[in-house]
Amino acid sequence: MNEKYSWTENETDDIWYHGKFSSVDECIKDAISCGKKPGEKIVIGLCEDYVPQL
C-alpha cells in the first residue's frame, strides 16, 4: 500500500497545506524546516483522496 501522510498545527483544520509525504518521519522533517521546535504540537494524518458522491 502506498500511503501518504500530511501534517498540520491544529487537528480541527479542514485543509492541511503542508503537502503529502511518504512517511511520518518526512512530515516531522518538513515541520522542523517550517520552523517547528521540539515540544511543539503537530498533527500527522493519513491522506485520503476525495471521491464525490452523486
Coordinates of C-alpha atoms in Angstrom, one line a residue:
M1 CA 0.0 0.0 0.0
N2 CA 1.3 3.4 -0.9
E3 CA 0.2 5.5 2.0
K4 CA 0.6 9.3 2.1
Y5 CA 0.8 11.4 5.2
S6 CA 0.4 15.1 5.9
W7 CA 0.7 17.3 8.9
T8 CA -0.8 20.5 10.3
E9 CA -0.7 22.5 13.5
N10 CA -4.4 22.0 14.5
E11 CA -6.3 18.8 14.4
T12 CA -9.5 20.7 13.6
D13 CA -8.1 22.2 10.4
D14 CA -10.3 21.4 7.4
I15 CA -7.4 21.9 4.9
W16 CA -3.9 20.7 5.5
Y17 CA -1.5 22.9 3.5
H18 CA 1.9 21.2 4.1
G19 CA 1.8 18.7 1.3
K20 CA 1.9 14.9 1.1
F21 CA 4.8 12.8 2.3
S22 CA 5.6 9.1 2.1
S23 CA 6.4 8.7 5.9
V24 CA 5.8 10.2 9.3
D25 CA 9.5 11.0 9.5
E26 CA 9.3 13.1 6.4
C27 CA 6.3 15.0 7.9
I28 CA 8.4 15.7 11.0
K29 CA 11.4 16.9 9.0
D30 CA 9.2 19.2 7.0
A31 CA 7.6 20.6 10.2
I32 CA 11.1 21.4 11.5
S33 CA 12.1 23.0 8.2
C34 CA 8.9 25.2 8.6
G35 CA 10.1 26.4 12.0
K36 CA 8.5 24.0 14.4
K37 CA 10.6 23.3 17.5
P38 CA 10.9 20.2 19.7
G39 CA 8.0 20.1 22.1
E40 CA 5.6 22.0 19.8
K41 CA 2.5 20.1 18.8
I42 CA 1.8 19.0 15.2
V43 CA -0.8 16.6 14.0
I44 CA 0.0 13.9 11.4
G45 CA -2.6 12.1 9.5
L46 CA -3.2 9.7 6.6
C47 CA -4.3 11.3 3.3
E48 CA -7.4 10.0 1.6
D49 CA -8.5 11.0 -1.9
Y50 CA -11.8 12.9 -2.1
V51 CA -14.4 10.9 -4.0
P52 CA -17.5 12.9 -4.8
Q53 CA -20.8 11.1 -4.2
L54 CA -23.6 11.8 -6.7

